[in-house]
């Protein structure tokens, strides 16, 4: 059944987020949905379309824009991940992705929290909301390191869990449900081998400049202090492609355009991808993603 009130609120949220970006001089951009080569992610499978792929995110294209001189950019549009369907997942979903040069990953987190709070003021008239019967204050936010979260909620360090293969299970069962209970919470500084496309911390090379954002145990966003070393990025892609092959996942061609652009130089920057439909769930007090989309 169509939830008209939620769809109206969804539209208002889109407008409020755009206002937040425009106020910080971000440029809205659009990139292709059908692409020749996705980023080879270890646990995400693309949708194949006539020999090409439907993007899992616009990440590689938007980073190429940074390499071409763009400074602050954002995009709201469709993304696709094969065989994902559930209370918080759809194979096709709406992604909000944004990048800013000369911002570190902590500044991007602060901007993200302030953006959500300003959107709440504009759309809901308050930052103090209830989500599924639980109070959440969107005017506040907190940080917790991955290692601290594992020690607090799983009784083991993140590095030990990563080494013994229990990291993913403990994250889902023990850690994630505890995050963002009272306010938005940033889970920050992932173990280095879970860096994805982020760079390692200059202060501690055991961890990567990466965070994920949670509200009431639901992951909303994933962000990086972006890796700008082309050789290291190529190495990570090669490792990911080997892992995908070992798991029988779909083979990907090399992301040549992106790697070539990275070799030519990308400025220091940070970027984030947010699942817009999940953010709508928070704003609409929706238990299931089906309540905030039109299928």
mmCIF file of C-alpha atoms in Angstrom:
data_model
loop_
_atom_site.group_PDB
_atom_site.id
_atom_site.type_symbol
_atom_site.label_atom_id
_atom_site.label_comp_id
_atom_site.label_asym_id
_atom_site.label_seq_id
_atom_site.Cartn_x
_atom_site.Cartn_y
_atom_site.Cartn_z
ATOM 1 C CA UNK A 1 0.000 0.000 0.000
ATOM 2 C CA UNK A 2 1.261 3.481 -0.855
ATOM 3 C CA UNK A 3 2.060 5.630 2.185
ATOM 4 C CA UNK A 4 1.291 9.098 0.865
ATOM 5 C CA UNK A 5 2.410 10.939 4.011
ATOM 6 C CA UNK A 6 5.803 9.253 3.946
ATOM 7 C CA UNK A 7 6.308 10.022 0.268
ATOM 8 C CA UNK A 8 5.531 13.686 0.959
ATOM 9 C CA UNK A 9 8.027 13.693 3.821
ATOM 10 C CA UNK A 10 10.569 11.965 1.572
ATOM 11 C CA UNK A 11 10.262 14.821 -0.914
ATOM 12 C CA UNK A 12 10.672 17.384 1.851
ATOM 13 C CA UNK A 13 13.806 15.593 3.056
ATOM 14 C CA UNK A 14 15.287 15.692 -0.443
ATOM 15 C CA UNK A 15 14.723 19.440 -0.551
ATOM 16 C CA UNK A 16 16.219 19.986 2.913
ATOM 17 C CA UNK A 17 19.350 17.991 2.106
ATOM 18 C CA UNK A 18 19.859 19.898 -1.115
ATOM 19 C CA UNK A 19 19.515 23.146 0.813
ATOM 20 C CA UNK A 20 22.243 21.998 3.214
ATOM 21 C CA UNK A 21 24.601 21.201 0.351
ATOM 22 C CA UNK A 22 23.875 24.414 -1.520
ATOM 23 C CA UNK A 23 24.545 26.431 1.633
ATOM 24 C CA UNK A 24 28.066 24.955 1.714
ATOM 25 C CA UNK A 25 28.683 25.637 -1.991
ATOM 26 C CA UNK A 26 28.398 22.049 -3.169
ATOM 27 C CA UNK A 27 27.586 21.472 -6.843
ATOM 28 C CA UNK A 28 24.966 18.863 -7.693
ATOM 29 C CA UNK A 29 26.185 16.456 -10.380
ATOM 30 C CA UNK A 30 24.932 13.443 -12.323
ATOM 31 C CA UNK A 31 26.942 10.473 -13.535
ATOM 32 C CA UNK A 32 26.112 7.383 -15.584
ATOM 33 C CA UNK A 33 24.055 4.607 -14.008
ATOM 34 C CA UNK A 34 25.315 1.992 -16.481
ATOM 35 C CA UNK A 35 29.095 1.669 -16.271
ATOM 36 C CA UNK A 36 31.854 -0.523 -17.778
ATOM 37 C CA UNK A 37 33.547 -1.456 -14.487
ATOM 38 C CA UNK A 38 32.465 -1.128 -10.833
ATOM 39 C CA UNK A 39 34.822 -0.911 -7.878
ATOM 40 C CA UNK A 40 35.655 -4.537 -6.972
ATOM 41 C CA UNK A 41 34.109 -4.767 -3.520
ATOM 42 C CA UNK A 42 34.467 -8.053 -1.673
ATOM 43 C CA UNK A 43 30.902 -8.467 -0.426
ATOM 44 C CA UNK A 44 28.828 -6.429 -2.877
ATOM 45 C CA UNK A 45 27.675 -7.840 -6.201
ATOM 46 C CA UNK A 46 26.699 -5.626 -9.125
ATOM 47 C CA UNK A 47 23.734 -6.105 -11.420
ATOM 48 C CA UNK A 48 24.900 -7.072 -14.923
ATOM 49 C CA UNK A 49 23.229 -5.201 -17.786
ATOM 50 C CA UNK A 50 23.978 -6.081 -21.415
ATOM 51 C CA UNK A 51 27.668 -6.683 -20.824
ATOM 52 C CA UNK A 52 28.076 -3.692 -18.513
ATOM 53 C CA UNK A 53 27.033 -3.053 -14.914
ATOM 54 C CA UNK A 54 24.496 -0.969 -13.032
ATOM 55 C CA UNK A 55 26.474 1.085 -10.559
ATOM 56 C CA UNK A 56 26.610 0.048 -6.917
ATOM 57 C CA UNK A 57 27.440 3.709 -6.233
ATOM 58 C CA UNK A 58 28.681 6.676 -8.292
ATOM 59 C CA UNK A 59 31.962 6.671 -6.348
ATOM 60 C CA UNK A 60 34.505 6.104 -9.089
ATOM 61 C CA UNK A 61 32.925 8.608 -11.465
ATOM 62 C CA UNK A 62 32.678 11.293 -8.809
ATOM 63 C CA UNK A 63 36.315 10.791 -7.809
ATOM 64 C CA UNK A 64 37.275 11.271 -11.437
ATOM 65 C CA UNK A 65 35.499 14.614 -11.185
ATOM 66 C CA UNK A 66 37.735 15.526 -8.247
ATOM 67 C CA UNK A 67 40.734 14.638 -10.385
ATOM 68 C CA UNK A 68 39.424 17.047 -13.034
ATOM 69 C CA UNK A 69 39.260 19.986 -10.631
ATOM 70 C CA UNK A 70 35.816 19.776 -9.019
ATOM 71 C CA UNK A 71 35.942 20.778 -5.344
ATOM 72 C CA UNK A 72 32.640 20.034 -3.577
ATOM 73 C CA UNK A 73 30.103 17.798 -5.291
ATOM 74 C CA UNK A 74 27.037 15.752 -4.383
ATOM 75 C CA UNK A 75 24.658 13.426 -6.172
ATOM 76 C CA UNK A 76 21.310 11.842 -5.331
ATOM 77 C CA UNK A 77 20.229 8.985 -7.561
ATOM 78 C CA UNK A 78 19.674 5.273 -8.082
ATOM 79 C CA UNK A 79 22.177 2.548 -7.255
ATOM 80 C CA UNK A 80 21.909 -1.221 -7.561
ATOM 81 C CA UNK A 81 23.193 -4.224 -5.610
ATOM 82 C CA UNK A 82 22.284 -7.727 -6.734
ATOM 83 C CA UNK A 83 20.087 -10.006 -4.656
ATOM 84 C CA UNK A 84 19.577 -7.580 -1.789
ATOM 85 C CA UNK A 85 16.060 -7.515 -0.377
ATOM 86 C CA UNK A 86 14.883 -7.230 3.189
ATOM 87 C CA UNK A 87 13.587 -4.837 5.808
ATOM 88 C CA UNK A 88 16.479 -2.435 5.178
ATOM 89 C CA UNK A 89 17.559 -3.475 1.672
ATOM 90 C CA UNK A 90 16.431 -3.313 -1.923
ATOM 91 C CA UNK A 91 18.260 -4.307 -5.096
ATOM 92 C CA UNK A 92 17.541 -0.801 -6.392
ATOM 93 C CA UNK A 93 17.841 2.024 -3.881
ATOM 94 C CA UNK A 94 18.535 5.749 -3.694
ATOM 95 C CA UNK A 95 22.047 6.829 -2.761
ATOM 96 C CA UNK A 96 23.279 10.212 -1.563
ATOM 97 C CA UNK A 97 26.990 10.612 -2.227
ATOM 98 C CA UNK A 98 29.208 13.636 -1.665
ATOM 99 C CA UNK A 99 32.874 14.677 -1.722
ATOM 100 C CA UNK A 100 34.860 17.686 -0.582
ATOM 101 C CA UNK A 101 38.510 18.408 -1.270
ATOM 102 C CA UNK A 102 40.699 19.627 1.611
ATOM 103 C CA UNK A 103 38.205 18.250 4.159
ATOM 104 C CA UNK A 104 39.412 15.434 6.381
ATOM 105 C CA UNK A 105 37.130 12.577 7.346
ATOM 106 C CA UNK A 106 36.378 14.073 10.772
ATOM 107 C CA UNK A 107 35.231 17.354 9.246
ATOM 108 C CA UNK A 108 33.042 15.405 6.824
ATOM 109 C CA UNK A 109 31.466 13.606 9.791
ATOM 110 C CA UNK A 110 30.716 16.906 11.508
ATOM 111 C CA UNK A 111 29.164 18.292 8.315
ATOM 112 C CA UNK A 112 27.066 15.128 7.956
ATOM 113 C CA UNK A 113 25.719 15.348 11.499
ATOM 114 C CA UNK A 114 24.914 19.044 11.077
ATOM 115 C CA UNK A 115 23.232 18.361 7.727
ATOM 116 C CA UNK A 116 20.936 15.747 9.286
ATOM 117 C CA UNK A 117 20.117 18.051 12.200
ATOM 118 C CA UNK A 118 19.294 20.977 9.904
ATOM 119 C CA UNK A 119 17.124 18.700 7.762
ATOM 120 C CA UNK A 120 15.256 17.552 10.877
ATOM 121 C CA UNK A 121 14.600 21.163 11.869
ATOM 122 C CA UNK A 122 13.356 21.965 8.382
ATOM 123 C CA UNK A 123 11.257 18.838 7.780
ATOM 124 C CA UNK A 124 10.101 17.846 11.274
ATOM 125 C CA UNK A 125 10.378 21.117 13.176
ATOM 126 C CA UNK A 126 12.513 19.439 15.832
ATOM 127 C CA UNK A 127 15.690 17.425 16.279
ATOM 128 C CA UNK A 128 14.182 15.377 19.096
ATOM 129 C CA UNK A 129 12.430 12.474 17.442
ATOM 130 C CA UNK A 130 11.198 9.015 18.294
ATOM 131 C CA UNK A 131 12.253 6.058 16.213
ATOM 132 C CA UNK A 132 10.275 2.882 16.833
ATOM 133 C CA UNK A 133 9.388 4.023 20.336
ATOM 134 C CA UNK A 134 12.885 5.198 21.255
ATOM 135 C CA UNK A 135 13.940 8.849 21.698
ATOM 136 C CA UNK A 136 16.792 10.089 19.490
ATOM 137 C CA UNK A 137 18.350 13.547 19.611
ATOM 138 C CA UNK A 138 19.549 14.489 16.126
ATOM 139 C CA UNK A 139 21.072 17.730 17.409
ATOM 140 C CA UNK A 140 23.898 15.763 19.075
ATOM 141 C CA UNK A 141 26.390 13.224 17.776
ATOM 142 C CA UNK A 142 29.219 11.101 19.105
ATOM 143 C CA UNK A 143 32.273 9.175 17.936
ATOM 144 C CA UNK A 144 33.450 5.720 18.972
ATOM 145 C CA UNK A 145 36.415 3.867 17.509
ATOM 146 C CA UNK A 146 35.855 0.408 16.072
ATOM 147 C CA UNK A 147 38.273 -1.037 18.598
ATOM 148 C CA UNK A 148 36.552 0.645 21.548
ATOM 149 C CA UNK A 149 33.137 -0.520 20.311
ATOM 150 C CA UNK A 150 34.327 -4.128 20.022
ATOM 151 C CA UNK A 151 35.896 -4.055 23.464
ATOM 152 C CA UNK A 152 32.776 -2.514 25.001
ATOM 153 C CA UNK A 153 30.086 -4.570 23.299
ATOM 154 C CA UNK A 154 31.797 -7.783 22.133
ATOM 155 C CA UNK A 155 34.431 -8.229 24.844
ATOM 156 C CA UNK A 156 37.292 -8.516 22.353
ATOM 157 C CA UNK A 157 39.467 -6.053 20.488
ATOM 158 C CA UNK A 158 38.610 -5.307 16.865
ATOM 159 C CA UNK A 159 42.099 -6.403 15.815
ATOM 160 C CA UNK A 160 41.709 -9.768 17.550
ATOM 161 C CA UNK A 161 38.296 -10.279 15.971
ATOM 162 C CA UNK A 162 39.693 -9.346 12.571
ATOM 163 C CA UNK A 163 42.567 -11.808 12.994
ATOM 164 C CA UNK A 164 40.421 -14.768 14.088
ATOM 165 C CA UNK A 165 37.667 -14.263 11.493
ATOM 166 C CA UNK A 166 34.893 -13.278 13.911
ATOM 167 C CA UNK A 167 34.822 -9.576 13.030
ATOM 168 C CA UNK A 168 31.777 -9.582 10.719
ATOM 169 C CA UNK A 169 29.677 -11.830 12.942
ATOM 170 C CA UNK A 170 30.436 -9.818 16.074
ATOM 171 C CA UNK A 171 29.798 -6.569 14.237
ATOM 172 C CA UNK A 172 26.304 -7.664 13.211
ATOM 173 C CA UNK A 173 25.277 -9.458 16.408
ATOM 174 C CA UNK A 174 27.007 -7.511 19.174
ATOM 175 C CA UNK A 175 28.257 -4.119 18.026
ATOM 176 C CA UNK A 176 25.824 -2.611 15.516
ATOM 177 C CA UNK A 177 22.671 -3.004 17.674
ATOM 178 C CA UNK A 178 24.299 -0.822 20.358
ATOM 179 C CA UNK A 179 25.330 2.062 18.112
ATOM 180 C CA UNK A 180 23.501 5.374 17.887
ATOM 181 C CA UNK A 181 21.036 4.591 20.642
ATOM 182 C CA UNK A 182 20.602 8.178 21.859
ATOM 183 C CA UNK A 183 22.012 10.247 18.994
ATOM 184 C CA UNK A 184 23.794 9.731 15.661
ATOM 185 C CA UNK A 185 27.045 7.883 16.306
ATOM 186 C CA UNK A 186 30.099 7.596 14.074
ATOM 187 C CA UNK A 187 31.945 4.277 14.210
ATOM 188 C CA UNK A 188 35.424 5.449 13.280
ATOM 189 C CA UNK A 189 38.911 4.110 12.444
ATOM 190 C CA UNK A 190 38.490 0.645 10.953
ATOM 191 C CA UNK A 191 41.276 -1.970 11.029
ATOM 192 C CA UNK A 192 43.689 -1.292 8.180
ATOM 193 C CA UNK A 193 42.775 -4.343 6.098
ATOM 194 C CA UNK A 194 39.167 -3.107 6.062
ATOM 195 C CA UNK A 195 40.185 0.236 4.593
ATOM 196 C CA UNK A 196 38.366 -0.300 1.271
ATOM 197 C CA UNK A 197 39.057 2.904 -0.702
ATOM 198 C CA UNK A 198 40.224 4.920 2.312
ATOM 199 C CA UNK A 199 43.761 5.852 3.281
ATOM 200 C CA UNK A 200 45.530 4.649 6.391
ATOM 201 C CA UNK A 201 45.807 6.992 9.353
ATOM 202 C CA UNK A 202 49.049 8.956 9.544
ATOM 203 C CA UNK A 203 48.790 8.720 13.343
ATOM 204 C CA UNK A 204 48.251 4.962 13.543
ATOM 205 C CA UNK A 205 48.797 2.789 10.480
ATOM 206 C CA UNK A 206 46.857 -0.046 12.102
ATOM 207 C CA UNK A 207 43.655 1.813 11.243
ATOM 208 C CA UNK A 208 42.080 3.474 8.223
ATOM 209 C CA UNK A 209 40.413 6.869 7.920
ATOM 210 C CA UNK A 210 36.959 5.380 7.583
ATOM 211 C CA UNK A 211 33.704 5.806 9.446
ATOM 212 C CA UNK A 212 30.163 4.517 9.307
ATOM 213 C CA UNK A 213 27.174 6.393 10.690
ATOM 214 C CA UNK A 214 24.525 4.693 12.849
ATOM 215 C CA UNK A 215 21.187 5.717 14.307
ATOM 216 C CA UNK A 216 19.395 3.188 16.543
ATOM 217 C CA UNK A 217 21.592 0.372 15.275
ATOM 218 C CA UNK A 218 20.941 1.083 11.600
ATOM 219 C CA UNK A 219 23.880 1.838 9.351
ATOM 220 C CA UNK A 220 23.160 4.947 7.283
ATOM 221 C CA UNK A 221 26.462 5.979 5.738
ATOM 222 C CA UNK A 222 30.009 4.938 4.897
ATOM 223 C CA UNK A 223 32.804 7.499 4.506
ATOM 224 C CA UNK A 224 36.511 7.656 3.743
ATOM 225 C CA UNK A 225 39.462 9.933 3.978
ATOM 226 C CA UNK A 226 40.100 9.153 0.341
ATOM 227 C CA UNK A 227 43.051 7.111 -0.835
ATOM 228 C CA UNK A 228 44.982 9.122 -3.432
ATOM 229 C CA UNK A 229 47.888 6.701 -3.987
ATOM 230 C CA UNK A 230 47.193 5.114 -7.381
ATOM 231 C CA UNK A 231 49.634 2.228 -6.914
ATOM 232 C CA UNK A 232 48.121 1.288 -3.546
ATOM 233 C CA UNK A 233 44.615 1.551 -4.955
ATOM 234 C CA UNK A 234 45.524 -0.739 -7.854
ATOM 235 C CA UNK A 235 47.006 -3.235 -5.378
ATOM 236 C CA UNK A 236 43.825 -3.230 -3.292
ATOM 237 C CA UNK A 237 41.660 -3.683 -6.383
ATOM 238 C CA UNK A 238 43.803 -6.638 -7.460
ATOM 239 C CA UNK A 239 43.419 -8.231 -4.032
ATOM 240 C CA UNK A 240 39.657 -7.686 -4.095
ATOM 241 C CA UNK A 241 39.393 -9.220 -7.573
ATOM 242 C CA UNK A 242 41.296 -12.296 -6.368
ATOM 243 C CA UNK A 243 38.945 -12.626 -3.405
ATOM 244 C CA UNK A 244 35.887 -12.294 -5.647
ATOM 245 C CA UNK A 245 37.240 -14.985 -7.953
ATOM 246 C CA UNK A 246 37.838 -17.301 -4.990
ATOM 247 C CA UNK A 247 34.192 -16.838 -3.957
ATOM 248 C CA UNK A 248 32.799 -17.453 -7.445
ATOM 249 C CA UNK A 249 31.556 -13.879 -7.751
ATOM 250 C CA UNK A 250 31.096 -12.139 -11.103
ATOM 251 C CA UNK A 251 34.412 -11.109 -12.701
ATOM 252 C CA UNK A 252 34.953 -7.388 -13.261
ATOM 253 C CA UNK A 253 37.170 -5.682 -15.819
ATOM 254 C CA UNK A 254 39.750 -3.232 -14.547
ATOM 255 C CA UNK A 255 38.374 0.211 -13.639
ATOM 256 C CA UNK A 256 40.766 1.772 -16.153
ATOM 257 C CA UNK A 257 39.270 5.259 -16.360
ATOM 258 C CA UNK A 258 39.333 5.690 -12.602
ATOM 259 C CA UNK A 259 42.842 4.333 -12.110
ATOM 260 C CA UNK A 260 44.178 6.490 -14.946
ATOM 261 C CA UNK A 261 42.590 9.594 -13.397
ATOM 262 C CA UNK A 262 44.026 8.683 -9.992
ATOM 263 C CA UNK A 263 47.500 8.308 -11.502
ATOM 264 C CA UNK A 264 47.183 11.840 -12.864
ATOM 265 C CA UNK A 265 46.430 13.072 -9.360
ATOM 266 C CA UNK A 266 43.512 13.484 -6.963
ATOM 267 C CA UNK A 267 43.583 16.183 -4.270
ATOM 268 C CA UNK A 268 43.309 15.345 -0.591
ATOM 269 C CA UNK A 269 39.600 14.822 0.022
ATOM 270 C CA UNK A 270 36.919 12.950 1.894
ATOM 271 C CA UNK A 271 33.698 11.392 0.667
ATOM 272 C CA UNK A 272 30.565 9.742 2.000
ATOM 273 C CA UNK A 273 27.720 7.593 0.693
ATOM 274 C CA UNK A 274 24.407 7.559 2.566
ATOM 275 C CA UNK A 275 21.497 5.217 1.973
ATOM 276 C CA UNK A 276 18.824 7.856 1.438
ATOM 277 C CA UNK A 277 15.933 5.414 1.864
ATOM 278 C CA UNK A 278 17.245 4.407 5.288
ATOM 279 C CA UNK A 279 17.523 8.033 6.325
ATOM 280 C CA UNK A 280 13.892 8.389 5.230
ATOM 281 C CA UNK A 281 13.030 5.487 7.509
ATOM 282 C CA UNK A 282 14.442 7.420 10.472
ATOM 283 C CA UNK A 283 12.561 10.597 9.513
ATOM 284 C CA UNK A 284 9.292 8.702 8.928
ATOM 285 C CA UNK A 285 9.576 6.352 11.932
ATOM 286 C CA UNK A 286 9.337 3.462 9.451
ATOM 287 C CA UNK A 287 10.215 -0.101 10.405
ATOM 288 C CA UNK A 288 10.498 -1.347 6.815
ATOM 289 C CA UNK A 289 12.060 0.340 3.795
ATOM 290 C CA UNK A 290 8.878 -0.501 1.857
ATOM 291 C CA UNK A 291 7.113 2.219 3.874
ATOM 292 C CA UNK A 292 9.217 5.012 2.347
ATOM 293 C CA UNK A 293 9.607 3.968 -1.301
ATOM 294 C CA UNK A 294 7.226 3.432 -4.209
ATOM 295 C CA UNK A 295 7.419 -0.080 -5.659
#
